[in-house]
Coordinates of C-alpha atoms in Angstrom, one line a residue:
Chain A
X1 CA 21.5 8.2 -122.8
X2 CA 19.1 11.0 -122.0
X3 CA 16.2 8.6 -121.7
X4 CA 18.3 6.5 -119.3
X5 CA 18.9 9.5 -117.0
X6 CA 15.2 10.4 -117.1
X7 CA 14.3 6.8 -116.2
X8 CA 16.8 6.8 -113.3
X9 CA 15.4 10.2 -112.1
X10 CA 11.9 8.8 -112.2
X11 CA 13.0 5.7 -110.3
X12 CA 14.6 7.8 -107.6
X13 CA 11.5 10.0 -107.3
X14 CA 9.3 6.9 -107.1
X15 CA 11.5 5.5 -104.3
X16 CA 11.4 8.8 -102.5
X17 CA 7.6 9.0 -102.9
X18 CA 7.1 5.5 -101.8
X19 CA 9.3 6.2 -98.7
X20 CA 7.3 9.3 -97.9
X21 CA 4.0 7.5 -98.4
X22 CA 5.2 4.8 -96.0
X23 CA 6.4 7.4 -93.6
X24 CA 3.0 9.0 -93.7
X25 CA 1.4 5.6 -93.2
X26 CA 3.3 5.1 -90.0
X27 CA 2.6 8.6 -88.7
X28 CA 0.1 8.5 -85.9
X29 CA -1.2 11.2 -83.7
X30 CA 0.2 11.3 -80.2
X31 CA -3.2 10.3 -78.8
X32 CA -3.2 7.2 -81.1
X33 CA 0.3 6.3 -79.9
X34 CA -0.8 6.7 -76.2
X35 CA -3.8 4.5 -76.9
X36 CA -1.6 1.8 -78.4
X37 CA 0.9 2.1 -75.5
X38 CA -2.0 1.9 -72.9
X39 CA -3.3 -1.2 -74.5
X40 CA 0.1 -2.8 -74.8
X41 CA 0.9 -2.0 -71.2
X42 CA -2.3 -3.6 -70.1
X43 CA -1.2 -7.0 -71.5
X44 CA 2.5 -6.7 -71.0
X45 CA 4.0 -9.5 -68.9
X46 CA 7.6 -9.4 -69.9
X47 CA 10.1 -9.2 -72.7
X48 CA 13.5 -10.3 -73.8
X49 CA 15.8 -8.6 -76.3
X50 CA 19.4 -8.0 -77.3
X51 CA 20.7 -4.7 -76.0
X52 CA 23.5 -2.5 -77.3
X53 CA 24.5 0.6 -75.3
X54 CA 26.6 3.3 -76.8
X55 CA 28.0 5.8 -74.3
X56 CA 29.1 9.1 -75.9
X57 CA 31.4 11.5 -74.1
X58 CA 30.8 14.8 -75.9
X59 CA 33.8 16.8 -74.8
X60 CA 36.2 14.3 -76.3
X61 CA 33.8 12.9 -78.9
X62 CA 34.4 9.3 -77.7
X63 CA 32.0 6.4 -78.1
X64 CA 32.1 3.3 -76.0
X65 CA 29.8 0.3 -76.7
X66 CA 28.6 -2.6 -74.5
X67 CA 26.2 -5.3 -75.7
X68 CA 24.3 -8.2 -74.2
X69 CA 20.8 -9.3 -73.4
X70 CA 18.0 -7.8 -71.4
X71 CA 15.2 -9.7 -69.7
X72 CA 12.2 -7.8 -68.3
X73 CA 9.4 -9.3 -66.3
X74 CA 6.3 -7.6 -64.7
X75 CA 5.6 -8.9 -61.2
X76 CA 2.8 -6.5 -60.3
X77 CA 1.2 -3.4 -61.9
X78 CA 3.9 -1.2 -60.3
X79 CA 6.8 -3.6 -60.2
X80 CA 9.0 -4.7 -63.0
X81 CA 12.2 -6.6 -62.6
X82 CA 15.0 -6.7 -65.1
X83 CA 18.3 -8.3 -65.8
X84 CA 20.8 -6.8 -68.2
X85 CA 23.7 -9.2 -69.0
X86 CA 26.6 -7.4 -70.7
X87 CA 29.0 -9.8 -72.4
X88 CA 32.5 -9.3 -73.8
X89 CA 35.7 -8.0 -72.2
X90 CA 33.8 -5.8 -69.7
X91 CA 31.2 -8.5 -68.8
X92 CA 28.9 -7.7 -65.9
X93 CA 25.2 -8.2 -65.1
X94 CA 22.8 -5.7 -63.5
X95 CA 19.5 -6.8 -62.0
X96 CA 16.8 -4.8 -60.3
X97 CA 14.4 -6.5 -57.9
X98 CA 12.2 -4.6 -55.5
X99 CA 14.5 -1.9 -54.0
X100 CA 17.6 -3.8 -54.5
X101 CA 20.0 -3.2 -57.4
X102 CA 22.4 -6.1 -57.9
X103 CA 25.6 -5.9 -59.9
X104 CA 27.4 -9.1 -60.8
X105 CA 31.1 -9.1 -61.5
X106 CA 32.0 -12.4 -63.2
X107 CA 35.7 -12.0 -62.7
X108 CA 35.2 -11.6 -59.0
X109 CA 32.3 -14.0 -58.8
X110 CA 30.6 -11.5 -56.6
X111 CA 27.2 -9.9 -56.6
X112 CA 27.1 -6.4 -54.9
X113 CA 23.7 -5.4 -53.6
X114 CA 22.6 -1.8 -53.2
X115 CA 19.4 -0.6 -51.6
X116 CA 18.4 2.2 -54.0
X117 CA 15.4 3.1 -51.9
X118 CA 13.7 6.2 -53.3
X119 CA 15.6 6.0 -56.6
X120 CA 13.9 2.7 -57.4
X121 CA 11.0 4.2 -59.3
X122 CA 13.4 6.6 -61.2
X123 CA 15.8 3.7 -62.2
X124 CA 12.9 1.5 -63.2
X125 CA 11.2 4.2 -65.3
X126 CA 14.4 5.4 -67.0
X127 CA 16.0 2.1 -67.7
X128 CA 12.8 0.4 -68.8
X129 CA 11.5 3.5 -70.5
X130 CA 8.8 2.3 -73.0
X131 CA 8.6 -1.3 -71.7
X132 CA 5.0 -2.0 -70.7
X133 CA 4.6 1.7 -69.9
X134 CA 1.2 3.3 -70.5
X135 CA 1.1 6.4 -72.5
X136 CA -0.5 8.4 -69.7
X137 CA 2.5 7.5 -67.5
X138 CA 4.8 8.9 -70.1
X139 CA 2.7 12.0 -70.4
X140 CA 2.7 12.5 -66.6
X141 CA 6.5 12.5 -66.4
X142 CA 7.5 14.1 -69.7
X143 CA 6.4 16.8 -72.2
X144 CA 6.2 14.8 -75.4
X145 CA 6.7 15.8 -79.0
X146 CA 5.8 13.4 -81.8
X147 CA 8.5 13.4 -84.5
X148 CA 6.7 11.0 -86.7
X149 CA 7.5 7.6 -88.2
X150 CA 11.1 6.4 -88.7
X151 CA 12.8 3.1 -89.6
X152 CA 15.3 2.1 -86.9
X153 CA 17.0 -1.3 -86.7
X154 CA 14.9 -2.5 -89.7
X155 CA 11.8 -1.8 -87.7
X156 CA 9.0 0.7 -88.4
X157 CA 8.8 2.9 -85.3
X158 CA 7.4 6.2 -84.1
X159 CA 9.9 8.7 -82.8
X160 CA 8.9 10.6 -79.6
X161 CA 10.9 13.3 -78.0
X162 CA 10.5 13.5 -74.2
X163 CA 11.5 16.4 -72.0
X164 CA 11.4 15.6 -68.2
X165 CA 8.9 17.6 -66.3
X166 CA 10.6 17.3 -62.9
X167 CA 13.2 20.0 -62.5
X168 CA 15.6 17.8 -60.6
X169 CA 15.5 15.2 -63.3
X170 CA 15.9 17.9 -66.0
X171 CA 19.2 19.0 -64.3
X172 CA 20.7 15.6 -65.1
X173 CA 18.8 14.6 -68.2
X174 CA 18.0 17.2 -70.8
X175 CA 16.0 15.1 -73.1
X176 CA 15.1 11.5 -74.1
X177 CA 14.4 10.4 -77.6
X178 CA 12.4 7.2 -77.7
X179 CA 11.6 5.1 -80.8
X180 CA 8.6 2.8 -80.2
X181 CA 8.2 -0.2 -82.5
X182 CA 4.9 -0.3 -84.3
X183 CA 5.1 -4.1 -84.3
X184 CA 5.9 -4.8 -80.6
X185 CA 5.0 -1.4 -78.9
X186 CA 8.2 -1.7 -77.1
X187 CA 11.3 0.6 -77.5
X188 CA 13.6 0.0 -80.4
X189 CA 15.9 2.7 -79.3
X190 CA 16.3 5.1 -76.4
X191 CA 18.6 8.1 -76.4
X192 CA 19.3 9.9 -73.2
X193 CA 20.8 13.3 -73.5
X194 CA 22.9 14.7 -70.6
X195 CA 23.7 18.4 -70.1
X196 CA 27.0 19.1 -71.8
X197 CA 26.7 16.9 -74.9
X198 CA 27.1 13.4 -73.4
X199 CA 24.5 10.9 -74.4
X200 CA 23.6 7.2 -74.0
X201 CA 22.1 5.4 -76.9
X202 CA 20.4 2.1 -76.1
X203 CA 19.3 -0.1 -79.0
X204 CA 17.1 -3.1 -78.7
X205 CA 16.9 -5.9 -81.3
X206 CA 15.2 -9.2 -81.6
X207 CA 12.6 -8.0 -79.0
X208 CA 10.2 -10.8 -77.9
X209 CA 7.2 -9.4 -76.0
X210 CA 5.3 -11.5 -73.6
X211 CA 7.3 -14.7 -74.2
X212 CA 5.3 -17.8 -73.4
X213 CA 7.9 -19.1 -71.0
X214 CA 9.8 -16.6 -68.9
X215 CA 10.8 -18.3 -65.6
X216 CA 11.9 -16.2 -62.6
X217 CA 15.3 -17.9 -62.9
X218 CA 15.8 -15.9 -66.2
X219 CA 16.2 -12.8 -64.0
X220 CA 18.5 -14.3 -61.4
X221 CA 22.2 -13.8 -61.0
X222 CA 24.4 -16.8 -60.4
X223 CA 23.5 -18.3 -57.1
X224 CA 27.0 -19.5 -56.4
X225 CA 28.4 -15.9 -56.5
X226 CA 29.3 -14.3 -53.2
X227 CA 26.8 -11.7 -52.1
X228 CA 27.9 -8.4 -50.6
X229 CA 25.4 -5.9 -49.1
X230 CA 26.8 -2.5 -49.7
X231 CA 24.4 -0.2 -47.8
Chain B
X1 CA 27.3 8.9 -26.0
X2 CA 26.4 12.1 -27.8
X3 CA 29.9 13.4 -27.7
X4 CA 31.5 10.1 -28.8
X5 CA 29.2 9.7 -31.8
X6 CA 29.5 13.4 -32.8
X7 CA 33.2 13.0 -32.5
X8 CA 33.2 10.0 -34.7
X9 CA 31.2 11.8 -37.4
X10 CA 33.5 14.8 -37.4
X11 CA 36.6 12.6 -37.2
X12 CA 35.6 10.5 -40.1
X13 CA 34.9 13.5 -42.3
X14 CA 38.0 15.4 -41.3
X15 CA 40.1 12.3 -41.9
X16 CA 38.6 12.0 -45.4
X17 CA 39.4 15.7 -46.1
X18 CA 42.9 15.3 -44.8
X19 CA 43.6 12.4 -47.1
X20 CA 42.0 14.4 -50.1
X21 CA 44.3 17.3 -49.4
X22 CA 47.3 14.8 -49.2
X23 CA 46.8 14.0 -52.9
X24 CA 48.4 17.3 -53.7
X25 CA 45.9 18.2 -56.5
X26 CA 44.4 21.6 -57.0
X27 CA 41.2 20.5 -58.7
X28 CA 38.9 17.5 -58.4
X29 CA 36.6 16.4 -61.2
X30 CA 33.7 14.1 -60.4
X31 CA 31.2 12.6 -62.9
X32 CA 27.7 14.0 -63.6
X33 CA 25.0 12.7 -61.3
X34 CA 23.6 10.4 -64.0
X35 CA 24.7 7.1 -62.4
X36 CA 21.0 6.1 -62.1
X37 CA 21.1 5.7 -65.9
X38 CA 24.6 4.3 -66.3
X39 CA 24.4 2.3 -63.1
X40 CA 28.1 2.7 -62.6
X41 CA 30.3 4.2 -59.9
X42 CA 33.1 4.8 -62.5
X43 CA 31.4 6.4 -65.5
X44 CA 34.1 8.8 -66.7
X45 CA 36.3 7.9 -69.6
X46 CA 40.1 7.6 -68.9
X47 CA 40.6 9.5 -72.2
X48 CA 39.4 12.6 -70.4
X49 CA 42.8 12.8 -68.9
X50 CA 44.5 13.8 -72.2
X51 CA 41.7 16.4 -72.7
X52 CA 42.5 17.9 -69.3
X53 CA 46.2 17.9 -70.0
X54 CA 45.6 20.1 -73.1
X55 CA 43.7 22.7 -71.0
X56 CA 45.4 26.0 -70.2
X57 CA 47.3 26.1 -66.9
X58 CA 46.7 22.4 -66.3
X59 CA 50.1 20.9 -65.5
X60 CA 49.1 17.3 -64.7
X61 CA 46.0 15.1 -64.6
X62 CA 45.4 11.6 -63.2
X63 CA 42.4 9.6 -62.2
X64 CA 41.3 7.0 -59.7
X65 CA 38.7 4.3 -59.5
X66 CA 36.9 3.9 -56.2
X67 CA 35.2 0.7 -55.2
X68 CA 33.3 0.7 -51.9
X69 CA 34.0 -2.0 -49.4
X70 CA 32.3 -2.7 -46.1
X71 CA 31.8 0.2 -43.7
X72 CA 33.6 3.4 -44.6
X73 CA 36.4 1.5 -46.4
X74 CA 37.1 1.8 -50.1
X75 CA 39.5 0.1 -52.5
X76 CA 41.1 2.8 -54.7
X77 CA 42.7 2.0 -58.1
X78 CA 45.6 4.2 -58.9
X79 CA 48.2 4.6 -61.6
X80 CA 51.1 4.7 -59.2
X81 CA 53.6 6.5 -61.4
X82 CA 51.1 9.2 -62.3
X83 CA 50.0 9.4 -58.7
X84 CA 53.6 9.8 -57.5
X85 CA 54.0 12.6 -60.0
X86 CA 51.0 14.4 -58.7
X87 CA 51.5 13.9 -55.0
X88 CA 55.2 13.5 -54.5
X89 CA 54.7 9.8 -53.8
X90 CA 53.8 7.6 -50.9
X91 CA 56.1 7.4 -47.9
X92 CA 56.5 3.7 -47.3
X93 CA 56.9 2.6 -43.7
X94 CA 57.5 -0.9 -44.8
X95 CA 57.8 -2.6 -48.2
X96 CA 57.2 -0.7 -51.4
X97 CA 55.2 -0.2 -54.6
X98 CA 53.1 -2.9 -56.4
X99 CA 55.2 -5.9 -57.6
X100 CA 52.4 -7.8 -59.3
X101 CA 48.9 -7.3 -60.4
X102 CA 47.4 -8.7 -57.2
X103 CA 49.3 -6.4 -54.9
X104 CA 47.8 -3.7 -52.8
X105 CA 49.4 -1.0 -50.6
X106 CA 47.7 -0.1 -47.3
X107 CA 48.2 2.7 -44.9
X108 CA 49.7 2.1 -41.4
X109 CA 46.3 2.4 -39.6
X110 CA 44.7 -0.2 -41.9
X111 CA 47.7 -2.5 -41.5
X112 CA 47.6 -2.1 -37.7
X113 CA 43.9 -2.7 -37.4
X114 CA 44.0 -5.7 -39.7
X115 CA 47.3 -7.0 -38.4
X116 CA 48.9 -6.9 -41.9
X117 CA 52.5 -6.9 -42.8
X118 CA 54.4 -6.9 -46.1
X119 CA 53.6 -10.2 -47.8
X120 CA 50.3 -10.7 -45.9
X121 CA 47.3 -11.6 -47.9
X122 CA 43.9 -10.1 -47.6
X123 CA 40.6 -10.9 -49.2
X124 CA 38.8 -7.8 -50.6
X125 CA 35.9 -8.0 -53.1
X126 CA 36.2 -11.8 -53.0
X127 CA 39.7 -11.5 -54.5
X128 CA 42.9 -12.4 -52.7
X129 CA 45.4 -9.5 -52.6
X130 CA 49.0 -9.4 -51.3
X131 CA 50.3 -6.5 -49.4
X132 CA 53.4 -5.1 -51.0
X133 CA 53.8 -2.0 -49.0
X134 CA 52.6 0.0 -45.9
X135 CA 52.6 3.7 -46.3
X136 CA 52.3 6.7 -44.0
X137 CA 48.6 7.6 -43.5
X138 CA 47.1 10.8 -44.9
X139 CA 47.3 10.4 -48.7
X140 CA 44.2 9.6 -50.9
X141 CA 43.0 6.3 -49.4
X142 CA 43.7 3.5 -46.9
X143 CA 43.9 0.7 -49.5
X144 CA 45.2 1.1 -53.1
X145 CA 45.5 -1.3 -56.0
X146 CA 46.6 -1.0 -59.6
X147 CA 44.1 1.0 -61.6
X148 CA 44.0 -1.2 -64.6
X149 CA 43.6 -4.4 -62.5
X150 CA 40.7 -3.0 -60.6
X151 CA 39.1 -1.7 -63.8
X152 CA 39.4 -5.1 -65.4
X153 CA 38.1 -7.0 -62.4
X154 CA 35.0 -4.9 -62.2
X155 CA 34.4 -4.7 -65.9
X156 CA 35.1 -1.0 -66.2
X157 CA 38.0 -0.9 -68.6
X158 CA 39.4 2.7 -68.9
X159 CA 36.8 4.1 -66.6
X160 CA 37.4 6.5 -63.7
X161 CA 35.5 7.6 -60.6
X162 CA 37.4 10.8 -59.9
X163 CA 40.0 12.9 -61.7
X164 CA 42.6 15.1 -60.0
X165 CA 44.2 18.1 -61.7
X166 CA 47.4 20.0 -60.8
X167 CA 47.6 23.6 -62.2
X168 CA 50.8 25.5 -62.9
X169 CA 49.9 28.1 -60.4
X170 CA 47.6 27.2 -57.5
X171 CA 46.2 30.8 -57.6
X172 CA 44.8 30.1 -61.0
X173 CA 42.8 27.0 -59.8
X174 CA 39.6 29.0 -59.4
X175 CA 39.8 30.4 -63.0
X176 CA 40.6 26.9 -64.4
X177 CA 37.6 25.5 -62.6
X178 CA 35.4 28.3 -64.0
X179 CA 36.6 27.6 -67.5
X180 CA 36.1 23.8 -67.1
X181 CA 32.6 24.2 -65.7
X182 CA 31.6 26.1 -68.8
X183 CA 33.1 23.4 -71.1
X184 CA 31.7 20.5 -69.1
X185 CA 28.3 21.3 -67.7
X186 CA 26.9 18.6 -65.5
X187 CA 30.3 17.5 -64.2
X188 CA 31.2 18.3 -60.6
X189 CA 34.4 20.4 -60.7
X190 CA 35.8 21.9 -57.5
X191 CA 39.0 23.4 -56.3
X192 CA 40.4 21.2 -53.5
X193 CA 39.5 23.9 -50.9
X194 CA 35.9 23.8 -52.1
X195 CA 35.9 20.0 -52.2
X196 CA 37.2 19.6 -48.7
X197 CA 34.9 22.4 -47.4
X198 CA 32.0 20.3 -48.7
X199 CA 33.0 17.5 -46.3
X200 CA 31.0 18.8 -43.3
X201 CA 28.3 17.4 -41.2
X202 CA 25.7 19.7 -42.7
X203 CA 26.6 18.9 -46.3
X204 CA 26.4 15.2 -45.7
X205 CA 22.7 14.5 -45.3
X206 CA 23.2 11.0 -43.9
X207 CA 25.5 12.2 -41.1
X208 CA 23.2 15.1 -40.3
X209 CA 20.3 12.7 -39.9
X210 CA 22.5 10.3 -38.0
X211 CA 23.5 13.0 -35.5
X212 CA 19.8 14.0 -35.2
X213 CA 18.8 10.5 -34.4
X214 CA 21.7 10.0 -31.9
X215 CA 20.7 13.2 -30.0
X216 CA 17.0 12.1 -30.1
X217 CA 17.9 8.7 -28.7
X218 CA 20.3 10.2 -26.1
X219 CA 17.7 12.6 -24.9
X220 CA 15.0 10.0 -24.6
X221 CA 17.3 7.5 -22.9
X222 CA 18.6 10.3 -20.6
X223 CA 15.1 11.4 -19.8
X224 CA 13.9 7.8 -18.9
X225 CA 17.0 7.0 -16.9
X226 CA 17.0 10.3 -14.9
X227 CA 13.2 10.1 -14.5
X228 CA 13.4 6.6 -13.1
X229 CA 16.4 7.5 -10.9
X230 CA 14.5 10.5 -9.4
X231 CA 11.3 8.6 -9.1
X232 CA 13.1 5.9 -7.1
X233 CA 14.9 8.5 -5.1
X234 CA 11.6 10.2 -4.1
X235 CA 10.1 6.8 -3.2
X236 CA 13.1 5.9 -1.1
X237 CA 12.8 9.3 0.7
X238 CA 9.0 9.3 1.2
X239 CA 9.5 9.4 5.0
X240 CA 12.1 12.2 4.7
X241 CA 9.8 14.3 2.5
X242 CA 7.0 13.7 5.1
X243 CA 9.2 14.8 7.9
X244 CA 10.3 17.8 6.0
X245 CA 6.7 18.7 5.3
X246 CA 5.7 18.1 9.0
X247 CA 8.5 20.5 9.9
X248 CA 6.9 23.2 7.7
X249 CA 8.9 22.8 4.5
X250 CA 7.0 24.3 1.6
X251 CA 6.4 22.6 -1.8
X252 CA 8.8 25.1 -3.4
X253 CA 11.5 24.1 -0.8
X254 CA 11.1 20.4 -1.5
X255 CA 11.0 20.9 -5.3
X256 CA 14.1 23.1 -5.0
X257 CA 15.9 20.4 -3.1
X258 CA 15.0 17.8 -5.8
X259 CA 15.9 20.0 -8.7
X260 CA 19.2 21.0 -7.2
X261 CA 20.1 17.3 -6.7
X262 CA 19.1 16.6 -10.3
X263 CA 21.2 19.5 -11.6
X264 CA 24.2 18.3 -9.7
X265 CA 23.7 14.7 -11.0
X266 CA 23.4 16.1 -14.6
X267 CA 26.5 18.3 -14.3
X268 CA 28.6 15.4 -12.8
X269 CA 27.2 13.2 -15.6
X270 CA 28.3 15.7 -18.3
X271 CA 31.8 16.0 -16.9
X272 CA 32.0 12.2 -16.6
X273 CA 30.8 11.9 -20.2
X274 CA 33.5 14.4 -21.4
X275 CA 36.2 12.4 -19.6
X276 CA 34.9 9.1 -21.0
X277 CA 35.1 10.5 -24.6
X278 CA 38.9 10.6 -24.1
X279 CA 38.7 6.9 -23.1
X280 CA 36.7 5.9 -26.2
X281 CA 39.1 8.0 -28.4
X282 CA 42.1 6.1 -27.0
X283 CA 40.2 2.8 -27.4
X284 CA 39.4 3.6 -31.1
X285 CA 43.0 4.7 -31.9
X286 CA 44.3 1.4 -30.6
X287 CA 41.6 -1.0 -31.6
X288 CA 40.1 0.3 -34.8
X289 CA 42.3 3.1 -36.1
X290 CA 41.4 2.7 -39.7
X291 CA 37.6 2.2 -39.3
X292 CA 36.8 4.8 -36.7
X293 CA 38.4 8.2 -36.1
X294 CA 37.1 10.2 -33.2
X295 CA 37.8 13.9 -32.7
X296 CA 37.2 16.0 -29.6
X297 CA 34.5 18.5 -30.7
X298 CA 34.7 21.2 -28.1
X299 CA 31.8 23.2 -29.4
X300 CA 29.6 20.2 -28.6
X301 CA 30.5 20.2 -24.9
X302 CA 28.0 22.9 -23.9
X303 CA 25.4 21.5 -26.2
X304 CA 25.7 18.0 -24.7
X305 CA 25.7 19.6 -21.2
X306 CA 22.5 21.5 -22.0
X307 CA 20.8 18.4 -23.4
X308 CA 21.8 16.5 -20.2
X309 CA 20.6 19.2 -17.8
X310 CA 17.4 19.8 -19.7
X311 CA 16.6 16.0 -19.9
X312 CA 17.4 15.5 -16.2
X313 CA 15.2 18.5 -15.1
X314 CA 12.4 17.4 -17.3
X315 CA 12.7 13.9 -15.9
X316 CA 12.5 15.2 -12.3
X317 CA 9.2 17.1 -12.8
X318 CA 6.9 14.1 -12.3
X319 CA 8.6 12.7 -9.2
X320 CA 8.9 16.2 -7.8
X321 CA 5.2 17.0 -8.3
X322 CA 4.4 13.6 -6.7
X323 CA 6.6 14.4 -3.7
X324 CA 5.0 17.7 -2.9
X325 CA 1.4 16.3 -3.2
X326 CA 2.0 13.5 -0.7
X327 CA 0.0 13.5 2.5
X328 CA 2.2 14.1 5.5
X329 CA 0.7 11.4 7.8
X330 CA 0.9 8.8 5.0
X331 CA 4.5 9.8 4.2
X332 CA 5.7 9.6 7.8
X333 CA 4.1 6.1 8.2
X334 CA 5.5 4.9 4.9
X335 CA 7.6 1.7 5.3

């Protein structure tokens, strides 16, 4: 009996040591991570993934989840377009192209278009945080802490903690936690912390980077839907 | 033009404030400014209502969902029974509350502008709605639909854009706001007085810029028109100016003459403009009462007058200078 418990203890220790060793193996310096991101950003043309968004309202400790698919495509070094298609009871799709944010309401068969003007860069940088984004760009916008390797959604990833440098952004967004996959160099998870305890946890799975065939139509909303220009 | 456009800006804001006060709430709660991440105009959970109801001195809480339409119009989703409890209810001029999910109620101005009656149908957000009632204007919004229906149609189940709170004693509103701000940093929480006081030209950047552009355009247009008018007047009176100069009129005398004429035209123009604003106000009240509300903004009368006089005088400088520099012989022989 005693030898059995010793063997179990040894096994547990071995597993823990193996885990720690793996963790150490993933751990990279921030400079190494930036170099990887810079390289990945250079070759990034687009990505597709499943997306799950959990919105947490802190004061009432409530979670609400939406899921769907996301398609990202780079059109120029400074322009990325995306389409997020949420499915289920509250189905809707959101697309960003140029300065126009489009929201598609399937039950109304309507696409509402908003010119987001000066907020375009902010929306693009926040929603697509980590997709094809060079490390230097991250470092320019955030103070970054490297929290080491973690396994998220069955993927080895590096956990970065980002604090916005701009004071106006900081008022609305206290911090962002970002998990970058070591395999795809794209985010596995983003966690946006708002002041007051609310947060938004976005998880990506089945991420396909630089898919061979990603037509422009993959980012388009239904053409038959009625278009309404809102501003 | 200046007075009419300024009047519309003030009128639109004051009408919005009047409708907000008509809700009967003491406190307004708006979501944190994080919509750039959530990409939603209705990001607050409906379950926040039960949280607010548990707060000290909060007697009642209800929420609305606001969907922008074209222009200044919005479609507001309400829980009618809750809203009635908060505000004392709509006063229906015709018809009554929602009968079915596709029903809307509209205020009398919106009904008049769009020629709607009870039972009429109207297409909003690419959805066909039936008007079940027309209510007296001055409460919350011009067009209201069932909250749960609007939430479902827009894929925002149990989400709210704005929350209204009623406190047991209105004098305690400020202390309740202070308490809530500490508990919910990031949320915009105001007493109704604070909220309506924010609806001013200076606090709405877009309107401030709009008025700036309007004044700029009005001054430029006024300047060009007056300048052209005075230039033509001087050309037409070349012979008269020549005769005046031959009779010994000094440059100052001729300039004085022109400037006085300009001043008179500007003053007459200002008064005519003021009278015309009453005309445009009447026109808007009868043609587009829901879309445009124009107020008479008395404090802008002297400002508009000063702009008109300054523009006209500036416009008269070049023709005046040209008139006094004319050669007398050439001027008299001018055909």
